[in-house]
Short mmCIF file of C-alpha atoms and ligand atoms in Angstrom, two decimals:
data_model
loop_
_atom_site.label_atom_id
_atom_site.label_comp_id
_atom_site.label_asym_id
_atom_site.label_seq_id
_atom_site.Cartn_x
_atom_site.Cartn_y
_atom_site.Cartn_z
CA MET M 1 -13.89 -14.93 -79.35
CA LYS M 2 -12.44 -11.45 -79.38
CA ASP M 3 -15.02 -9.02 -78.19
CA ASP M 4 -15.56 -8.42 -74.07
CA ILE M 5 -19.27 -9.43 -73.42
CA VAL M 6 -20.66 -8.14 -70.34
CA LEU M 7 -23.56 -9.83 -68.62
CA SER M 8 -25.44 -8.85 -65.68
CA LEU M 9 -27.17 -11.49 -63.50
CA GLY M 10 -29.76 -10.91 -60.54
CA SER M 11 -31.89 -13.10 -58.31
CA ASN M 12 -34.47 -11.97 -55.91
CA ILE M 13 -36.28 -15.37 -54.83
CA GLY M 14 -35.30 -18.12 -52.91
CA ASN M 15 -31.41 -18.50 -52.13
CA ARG M 16 -30.32 -15.62 -54.48
CA GLU M 17 -26.45 -16.47 -54.07
CA PHE M 18 -27.09 -20.15 -55.01
CA TYR M 19 -29.00 -19.40 -58.15
CA ILE M 20 -26.27 -16.98 -59.26
CA ASN M 21 -23.74 -19.53 -58.58
CA LYS M 22 -25.40 -22.17 -60.41
CA ALA M 23 -25.89 -19.94 -63.41
CA ILE M 24 -22.05 -19.01 -63.40
CA GLN M 25 -21.55 -22.70 -63.55
CA LEU M 26 -23.95 -23.58 -66.32
CA LEU M 27 -22.75 -20.79 -68.61
CA GLY M 28 -19.30 -22.00 -67.83
CA ASN M 29 -20.04 -25.60 -68.51
CA ASP M 30 -20.95 -24.54 -72.32
CA ALA M 31 -17.95 -25.25 -74.39
CA ASN M 32 -18.69 -21.95 -76.49
CA ILE M 33 -18.49 -19.75 -73.51
CA LEU M 34 -15.44 -18.78 -71.64
CA ILE M 35 -16.16 -16.86 -68.23
CA ASP M 36 -13.52 -14.40 -67.95
CA LYS M 37 -14.14 -12.34 -65.00
CA VAL M 38 -16.69 -12.56 -62.26
CA SER M 39 -17.56 -9.34 -60.07
CA ASN M 40 -18.41 -9.32 -56.26
CA PHE M 41 -21.98 -10.15 -55.23
CA TYR M 42 -24.07 -7.10 -54.36
CA GLU M 43 -27.19 -6.67 -52.46
CA THR M 44 -29.40 -4.13 -54.33
CA SER M 45 -32.60 -2.14 -53.70
CA PRO M 46 -35.32 -3.13 -56.17
CA VAL M 47 -35.44 -0.71 -59.28
CA GLY M 48 -38.81 -0.01 -60.89
CA ASN M 49 -42.13 0.15 -59.49
CA VAL M 50 -42.87 -3.39 -58.27
CA LYS M 51 -42.64 -3.54 -54.47
CA GLN M 52 -40.38 -6.82 -54.12
CA ARG M 53 -37.34 -8.16 -52.01
CA HIS M 54 -33.99 -7.01 -52.51
CA PHE M 55 -31.90 -8.40 -55.43
CA VAL M 56 -28.48 -9.99 -55.39
CA ASN M 57 -26.75 -8.63 -58.77
CA ILE M 58 -23.26 -9.44 -60.29
CA ALA M 59 -21.85 -8.98 -63.43
CA LEU M 60 -19.73 -11.33 -65.57
CA LYS M 61 -16.90 -10.75 -68.46
CA ILE M 62 -17.34 -13.47 -70.76
CA ALA M 63 -15.88 -14.64 -74.23
CA THR M 64 -17.89 -16.72 -76.86
CA THR M 65 -18.26 -18.04 -80.31
CA TYR M 66 -21.99 -17.67 -80.38
CA THR M 67 -23.58 -14.78 -82.17
CA PRO M 68 -25.96 -12.69 -79.87
CA GLU M 69 -28.86 -14.24 -80.68
CA LYS M 70 -27.63 -17.62 -79.95
CA LEU M 71 -26.24 -16.49 -76.79
CA LEU M 72 -29.64 -15.10 -75.74
CA ALA M 73 -31.27 -18.42 -76.63
CA VAL M 74 -28.25 -20.15 -74.39
CA ILE M 75 -29.19 -17.76 -71.47
CA HIS M 76 -32.83 -18.34 -71.58
CA GLN M 77 -32.33 -21.92 -71.20
CA VAL M 78 -30.11 -21.23 -68.10
CA GLU M 79 -33.04 -19.07 -66.89
CA LEU M 80 -35.33 -21.73 -67.45
CA SER M 81 -33.29 -24.42 -65.88
CA LEU M 82 -33.23 -22.45 -62.69
CA HIS M 83 -37.11 -22.28 -62.62
CA ARG M 84 -37.25 -18.75 -64.10
CA THR M 85 -40.91 -17.69 -64.98
CA ARG M 86 -41.89 -14.55 -67.03
CA GLU M 87 -44.79 -13.15 -65.15
CA ILE M 88 -44.27 -9.64 -63.97
CA HIS M 89 -42.25 -7.20 -66.19
CA TRP M 90 -39.32 -6.25 -64.11
CA GLY M 91 -40.89 -8.44 -60.80
CA PRO M 92 -39.37 -11.09 -58.84
CA ARG M 93 -37.65 -13.71 -60.43
CA THR M 94 -34.94 -16.44 -59.12
CA LEU M 95 -32.73 -15.54 -62.00
CA ASP M 96 -32.55 -12.73 -64.65
CA ILE M 97 -29.59 -12.72 -66.98
CA ASP M 98 -29.18 -9.64 -69.33
CA ILE M 99 -26.63 -9.08 -72.13
CA ILE M 100 -25.41 -5.52 -71.21
CA PHE M 101 -22.36 -4.98 -73.75
CA TRP M 102 -20.86 -6.76 -76.93
CA GLY M 103 -17.79 -4.63 -76.96
CA ASP M 104 -18.54 -1.89 -78.83
CA LYS M 105 -21.32 -3.18 -80.68
CA LYS M 106 -24.62 -1.69 -80.99
CA MET M 107 -27.57 -3.56 -82.24
CA SER M 108 -31.37 -3.65 -82.27
CA THR M 109 -33.79 -6.26 -83.47
CA ASP M 110 -37.17 -7.41 -82.03
CA ASP M 111 -35.70 -9.68 -79.51
CA LEU M 112 -32.38 -7.94 -78.49
CA THR M 113 -30.97 -4.56 -78.05
CA ILE M 114 -27.25 -4.36 -77.12
CA PRO M 115 -26.09 -2.41 -75.16
CA HIS M 116 -29.27 -3.30 -72.90
CA PRO M 117 -31.58 -0.24 -73.08
CA GLU M 118 -31.79 0.11 -69.10
CA THR M 119 -28.15 -0.05 -68.70
CA PHE M 120 -27.24 3.43 -67.62
CA ASN M 121 -30.17 3.98 -65.63
CA ARG M 122 -29.24 1.24 -63.17
CA LEU M 123 -26.55 1.27 -60.40
CA PHE M 124 -27.20 -2.33 -59.91
CA VAL M 125 -25.81 -3.00 -63.38
CA LEU M 126 -23.03 -0.56 -63.46
CA VAL M 127 -21.38 -1.04 -60.18
CA PRO M 128 -20.48 -4.54 -60.63
CA ILE M 129 -19.37 -4.16 -64.41
CA LEU M 130 -17.14 -1.36 -63.52
CA GLU M 131 -15.06 -3.76 -61.08
CA ILE M 132 -14.52 -6.24 -63.90
CA ILE M 133 -13.79 -4.04 -67.16
CA SER M 134 -10.42 -2.53 -67.88
CA LYS M 135 -10.25 1.13 -68.52
CA GLN M 136 -9.70 0.62 -72.17
CA PHE M 137 -13.40 -0.81 -72.42
CA PRO M 138 -15.49 1.25 -74.96
CA PHE M 139 -17.89 2.69 -72.31
CA TYR M 140 -15.55 2.84 -69.10
CA GLN M 141 -15.66 6.53 -68.96
CA GLN M 142 -19.43 6.74 -69.35
CA ILE M 143 -19.98 3.80 -66.82
CA SER M 144 -18.08 5.53 -64.06
CA LYS M 145 -19.69 9.01 -64.50
CA GLN M 146 -23.15 7.55 -64.59
CA ILE M 147 -22.22 5.76 -61.43
CA GLN M 148 -21.68 9.17 -59.84
CA VAL M 149 -24.76 10.32 -60.91
CA LEU M 150 -26.84 7.57 -59.97
CA GLN M 151 -25.06 7.28 -56.46
CA LYS M 152 -27.22 10.62 -55.62
CA LYS M 153 -30.51 9.04 -56.49
CA ASP M 154 -32.36 6.46 -54.16
CA GLN M 155 -30.88 3.08 -55.96
CA THR M 156 -29.05 1.45 -53.06
CA VAL M 157 -26.02 -1.06 -54.16
CA SER M 158 -23.86 -2.59 -51.18
CA LEU M 159 -21.16 -5.39 -51.09
CA ILE M 160 -22.22 -8.41 -49.71
CA LYS M 161 -19.74 -9.91 -47.73
CA LYS M 162 -17.72 -12.70 -49.29
CA ASP M 163 -18.66 -15.00 -46.34
CA ALA M 164 -22.31 -15.11 -47.38
CA GLN M 165 -21.58 -16.70 -50.60
CA PRO M 166 -22.10 -20.28 -51.16
CA LYS M 167 -18.58 -21.40 -51.45
CA ARG M 168 -17.47 -19.33 -48.44
CA LEU M 169 -20.37 -20.69 -46.43
CA VAL M 170 -19.23 -24.26 -46.87
CA GLU M 171 -15.74 -23.27 -46.19
CA SER M 172 -17.00 -21.74 -43.07
CA SER M 173 -19.36 -24.50 -41.77
CA ILE M 174 -16.41 -27.25 -42.69
CA HIS M 175 -14.26 -24.74 -40.49
CA ASN M 176 -16.78 -24.95 -37.62
CA ILE M 177 -17.48 -28.83 -37.78
CA LEU M 178 -13.57 -29.66 -37.40
CA SER M 179 -13.51 -27.34 -34.18
CA ALA M 180 -16.70 -28.93 -33.29
CA ILE M 181 -15.34 -32.44 -33.28
CA GLY M 182 -12.14 -31.38 -31.44
CA ASP M 183 -9.66 -31.19 -33.98
CA ASP M 184 -7.49 -27.96 -34.93
CA PRO M 185 -8.73 -26.41 -38.16
CA ASP M 186 -5.70 -24.46 -38.28
CA ARG M 187 -3.22 -27.20 -38.19
CA PRO M 188 -1.06 -27.75 -41.35
CA GLY M 189 -3.07 -30.87 -42.30
CA LEU M 190 -6.57 -29.14 -42.02
CA VAL M 191 -5.91 -25.44 -43.29
CA GLU M 192 -6.92 -26.31 -47.01
CA THR M 193 -9.44 -28.70 -46.02
CA PRO M 194 -12.55 -26.30 -45.74
CA ASP M 195 -11.44 -25.14 -49.34
CA ARG M 196 -11.11 -28.67 -50.73
CA VAL M 197 -14.22 -29.71 -49.13
CA ALA M 198 -16.19 -26.53 -50.99
CA ARG M 199 -14.70 -27.62 -54.29
CA MET M 200 -15.79 -31.21 -54.01
CA TYR M 201 -19.13 -30.21 -53.09
CA ASP M 202 -19.46 -28.20 -55.84
CA GLU M 203 -18.73 -31.33 -58.18
CA ILE M 204 -20.73 -34.20 -56.24
CA PHE M 205 -23.94 -31.74 -55.76
CA SER M 206 -23.48 -30.21 -59.20
CA SER M 207 -27.18 -30.99 -59.81
CA GLU M 208 -28.71 -29.66 -56.35
CA GLY M 209 -31.31 -26.86 -57.51
CA LEU M 210 -32.15 -28.46 -60.94
CA GLU M 211 -35.07 -30.29 -61.63
CA ASN M 212 -34.84 -31.64 -65.13
CA PHE M 213 -32.26 -33.20 -67.09
CA GLU M 214 -31.64 -31.36 -70.24
CA ASP M 215 -28.73 -32.74 -71.62
CA TYR M 216 -29.84 -35.11 -74.19
CA LYS M 217 -30.82 -35.48 -77.67
CA LEU M 218 -33.66 -37.65 -79.20
CA PHE M 219 -33.85 -39.63 -82.40
CA LYS M 220 -36.53 -40.96 -84.65
CA SER M 221 -36.26 -44.39 -86.01
CA LYS M 222 -38.60 -46.15 -88.36
CA SER M 223 -36.89 -49.82 -87.78
CA SER M 224 -39.01 -52.29 -86.27
CA ASN M 225 -36.25 -53.16 -83.97
CA HIS M 226 -36.45 -49.60 -82.30
CA SER M 227 -39.75 -50.74 -80.58
CA LYS M 228 -37.84 -53.64 -78.54
CA MET M 229 -36.28 -53.38 -75.18
CA VAL M 230 -33.40 -50.84 -75.15
CA LEU M 231 -31.10 -52.13 -72.09
CA MET M 232 -28.20 -50.67 -70.55
CA LYS M 233 -26.79 -52.39 -67.28
CA ASN M 234 -24.05 -51.95 -64.87
CA ILE M 235 -23.82 -48.06 -64.81
CA PRO M 236 -21.54 -47.08 -62.05
CA PHE M 237 -22.63 -44.14 -59.66
CA TYR M 238 -21.92 -42.29 -56.68
CA SER M 239 -24.18 -40.52 -54.58
CA MET M 240 -24.66 -39.03 -51.07
CA CYS M 241 -27.67 -39.98 -48.61
CA GLU M 242 -29.62 -37.25 -47.52
CA HIS M 243 -30.27 -38.72 -43.65
CA HIS M 244 -26.15 -38.67 -42.95
CA MET M 245 -24.51 -37.04 -46.03
CA MET M 246 -22.53 -40.14 -46.14
CA PRO M 247 -21.69 -41.67 -49.91
CA PHE M 248 -23.94 -44.60 -51.37
CA TRP M 249 -22.87 -46.17 -54.63
CA GLY M 250 -23.17 -49.11 -57.14
CA LYS M 251 -24.60 -49.59 -60.39
CA ALA M 252 -27.77 -48.87 -62.07
CA HIS M 253 -29.53 -51.00 -65.00
CA ILE M 254 -32.00 -49.22 -67.01
CA ALA M 255 -34.28 -50.40 -69.91
CA TYR M 256 -37.06 -48.91 -71.76
CA ILE M 257 -39.67 -49.67 -74.59
CA PRO M 258 -39.38 -46.92 -77.02
CA ASP M 259 -42.52 -45.53 -78.69
CA HIS M 260 -43.11 -44.63 -81.99
CA GLY M 261 -39.60 -45.31 -82.50
CA THR M 262 -38.29 -42.41 -80.28
CA ILE M 263 -34.76 -43.37 -78.77
CA ILE M 264 -32.28 -41.34 -76.75
CA GLY M 265 -28.54 -41.20 -77.60
CA LEU M 266 -26.99 -44.10 -75.51
CA SER M 267 -24.40 -42.08 -73.82
CA LYS M 268 -27.14 -39.95 -72.18
CA ILE M 269 -28.32 -42.80 -70.30
CA PRO M 270 -25.18 -42.70 -67.94
CA ARG M 271 -25.33 -38.91 -67.93
CA LEU M 272 -28.86 -39.25 -66.78
CA VAL M 273 -27.46 -41.45 -63.96
CA ASP M 274 -24.92 -38.91 -62.88
CA PHE M 275 -27.57 -36.15 -63.23
CA VAL M 276 -29.88 -37.74 -60.82
CA SER M 277 -27.29 -38.84 -58.27
CA HIS M 278 -25.13 -35.72 -57.95
CA LYS M 279 -27.49 -34.11 -55.11
CA LEU M 280 -28.37 -35.42 -51.96
CA SER M 281 -30.62 -38.24 -52.51
CA LEU M 282 -31.79 -41.74 -51.33
CA GLN M 283 -31.49 -44.91 -53.34
CA GLU M 284 -35.33 -45.18 -53.61
CA LYS M 285 -35.67 -41.63 -54.64
CA LEU M 286 -32.82 -42.05 -57.15
CA THR M 287 -34.65 -45.11 -58.80
CA ASP M 288 -38.00 -43.01 -59.14
CA ASP M 289 -36.01 -39.86 -60.47
CA ILE M 290 -34.13 -42.16 -63.39
CA VAL M 291 -37.82 -43.67 -64.38
CA ASP M 292 -39.46 -40.15 -63.98
CA GLN M 293 -37.17 -38.19 -65.96
CA LEU M 294 -36.96 -41.14 -68.84
CA ASN M 295 -41.15 -40.84 -69.14
CA LYS M 296 -40.59 -36.91 -69.03
CA ILE M 297 -38.12 -36.93 -71.94
CA LEU M 298 -38.97 -40.20 -74.10
CA ALA M 299 -42.57 -41.04 -73.08
CA PRO M 300 -41.51 -44.45 -73.67
CA LYS M 301 -44.00 -47.58 -73.78
CA GLY M 302 -42.38 -48.53 -70.61
CA ALA M 303 -39.37 -47.98 -68.30
CA ALA M 304 -37.68 -50.48 -65.93
CA VAL M 305 -34.76 -49.48 -63.30
CA VAL M 306 -32.99 -51.63 -61.11
CA ILE M 307 -30.26 -50.17 -58.71
CA ASP M 308 -28.01 -52.38 -56.61
CA ALA M 309 -26.04 -49.71 -53.97
CA ARG M 310 -23.95 -50.14 -51.07
CA HIS M 311 -24.46 -47.55 -48.25
CA MET M 312 -21.65 -46.08 -46.22
CA CYS M 313 -24.20 -45.07 -43.39
CA VAL M 314 -24.93 -48.81 -43.00
CA GLU M 315 -21.59 -50.19 -43.40
CA MET M 316 -19.55 -47.50 -41.53
CA ARG M 317 -21.82 -46.62 -38.33
CA GLY M 318 -24.67 -47.87 -36.78
CA VAL M 319 -25.72 -51.61 -37.50
CA LYS M 320 -22.26 -51.85 -39.32
CA LYS M 321 -23.39 -54.30 -41.81
CA THR M 322 -20.17 -54.49 -43.72
CA ASP M 323 -20.69 -55.67 -47.66
CA SER M 324 -24.34 -55.66 -47.58
CA SER M 325 -25.98 -54.54 -50.62
CA THR M 326 -29.67 -52.95 -51.46
CA ARG M 327 -31.84 -53.53 -54.54
CA THR M 328 -34.47 -51.21 -55.60
CA ILE M 329 -36.41 -51.95 -58.74
CA ARG M 330 -39.19 -49.70 -60.03
CA PHE M 331 -41.29 -50.42 -63.31
CA SER M 332 -43.41 -48.19 -65.16
CA GLY M 333 -45.98 -48.29 -68.38
CA ILE M 334 -46.00 -51.63 -70.14
CA PHE M 335 -43.36 -53.10 -67.59
CA ASP M 336 -45.76 -52.76 -64.99
CA THR M 337 -48.13 -54.99 -66.08
CA ASP M 338 -46.12 -57.64 -68.17
CA GLN M 339 -44.80 -59.85 -66.11
CA ASP M 340 -42.93 -61.57 -69.03
CA LEU M 341 -41.68 -58.28 -69.82
CA GLN M 342 -40.18 -57.82 -66.06
CA MET M 343 -38.66 -61.43 -66.11
CA ALA M 344 -36.82 -60.51 -69.61
CA PHE M 345 -35.34 -57.60 -67.95
CA LEU M 346 -34.38 -58.95 -64.74
CA ASN M 347 -32.83 -62.10 -66.71
CA SER M 348 -30.97 -59.90 -68.92
CA ILE M 349 -29.28 -58.14 -66.10
CA GLY M 350 -28.54 -61.44 -64.76
CA ASP M 351 -28.12 -61.88 -60.82
CA ILE M 352 -31.68 -61.68 -60.07
CA ASN M 353 -30.84 -63.14 -56.53
CA GLY M 354 -29.18 -59.86 -55.96
CA LYS M 355 -25.34 -61.12 -55.48
CA SER M 356 -23.42 -58.50 -53.82
CA ILE M 357 -22.19 -55.72 -56.47
N1 ATP C 1 -29.62 -6.96 -73.98
C1 ATP C 1 -30.54 -7.86 -73.80
N2 ATP C 1 -30.39 -9.19 -72.73
C2 ATP C 1 -31.39 -9.68 -72.66
N3 ATP C 1 -32.68 -9.57 -73.07
C3 ATP C 1 -33.11 -8.60 -74.03
C4 ATP C 1 -32.13 -7.85 -74.38
N4 ATP C 1 -32.67 -6.93 -75.46
C5 ATP C 1 -33.91 -7.26 -75.57
N5 ATP C 1 -33.94 -8.48 -74.77
C6 ATP C 1 -35.41 -9.09 -74.64
O1 ATP C 1 -35.97 -8.81 -73.49
C7 ATP C 1 -36.97 -9.82 -73.48
C8 ATP C 1 -37.47 -9.99 -71.97
O2 ATP C 1 -36.72 -10.08 -70.83
P1 ATP C 1 -36.82 -10.28 -69.42
O3 ATP C 1 -37.98 -10.88 -69.45
O4 ATP C 1 -35.45 -10.59 -68.81
O5 ATP C 1 -36.86 -8.81 -68.87
P2 ATP C 1 -37.19 -8.08 -67.62
O6 ATP C 1 -35.96 -8.60 -67.09
O7 ATP C 1 -38.39 -8.21 -67.02
O8 ATP C 1 -36.67 -6.60 -68.00
P3 ATP C 1 -34.95 -6.11 -68.34
O9 ATP C 1 -34.69 -6.88 -69.65
O10 ATP C 1 -35.33 -4.68 -68.46
O11 ATP C 1 -34.20 -6.44 -67.17
C9 ATP C 1 -36.12 -11.15 -73.50
O12 ATP C 1 -36.67 -12.02 -74.25
C10 ATP C 1 -35.28 -10.65 -74.84
O13 ATP C 1 -35.80 -10.92 -76.24
N1 PH2 C 2 -32.11 -3.92 -57.81
C1 PH2 C 2 -32.53 -4.72 -58.74
N2 PH2 C 2 -33.33 -4.28 -59.58
C2 PH2 C 2 -34.17 -4.75 -60.52
C3 PH2 C 2 -33.51 -5.83 -61.05
C4 PH2 C 2 -32.39 -6.14 -60.65
O1 PH2 C 2 -31.85 -7.19 -61.12
N3 PH2 C 2 -31.73 -5.91 -59.36
N4 PH2 C 2 -34.06 -6.69 -62.08
C5 PH2 C 2 -35.06 -5.88 -62.84
C6 PH2 C 2 -35.83 -6.83 -64.04
O2 PH2 C 2 -34.78 -6.91 -64.77
C7 PH2 C 2 -36.03 -4.81 -61.93
N5 PH2 C 2 -35.42 -4.19 -60.99
#
């Protein structure tokens, strides 16, 4: 990991700051990528002939063990996860990531040109980059000179107030809530609470904005055993209900019948449960999400999910039914029609009378 690699990110559809933050998070989650510096966020006028909304742009300095081609593939995957489609050249997008510099490397293939060919025509690329590179960076002089040239043209690039960035928005909202409930957000016990809650939200809502579970590997097996039920039970999860933003938590029991010997790595099933539960949801929705994702990924002959959960919004407020638990069940494919299979699944997870978790 030696070259300073510089990326430019832009978004002009939906919640632009959210998409940019999510992309930073997804890139940072990759074990082969180290995020070294993140620039401020800028609102920029669209460059090119397409009439469209203003963009939010930032620059990242990263290090990676990937080759440029492999990094481009990872970038395309991140763009895809964030609903990026390629319709209009230079047109609106939820997210665009370009590789701008790779140290002082110059290369050009059918798929990749470094430095990015438009770099020195784009103020929205250069201004954020200048902020995160050192004076020793190979293109430093050229970048700062070209910024002065472009500033005389019609491209606008203005710093977005830090308060408009998602983490800051959560912090200021929590600060307001603390005041609104009659507490003093500035007392010693609470001064760090907004920052703590914002960081916690990053963790417990890490799947917000992501539709598809992608962290899995499928295997093909010829063994006839692999047409039998695969069942994983007692998978613990924590989620937050979308009605009250209060926790609900419990255990998921998941089974599927492989089709044509296609199976999924076992550790990926709990990861799938984490994926669907790390966003605002409902128990019913979580149950459906697990089945739907399994169907999408594996196309099994059938899938079955039982979730037993306790809900803070039922126990701590309103009806206050402490210790009550809720069971949701969903079958698909042959589980839907084969009652023997349903019973086999329910018997295997035990406790079909729904004893508390
Ligand atoms: N340095 C680079 N960084 C990212 N993509 C590049 C680069 N050089 C060439 N490409 C190629 O450009 C293709 C189109 O990229 P993309 O759809 O992001 O274009 P665009 O955003 O419309 O235009 P631009 O790349 O000028 O911002 C990519 O599939 C990739 O193969
Ligand atoms: N301001 C701004 N304009 C653009 C951008 C962008 O990210 N920011 N991206 C484009 C295509 O890559 C085309 N035009």
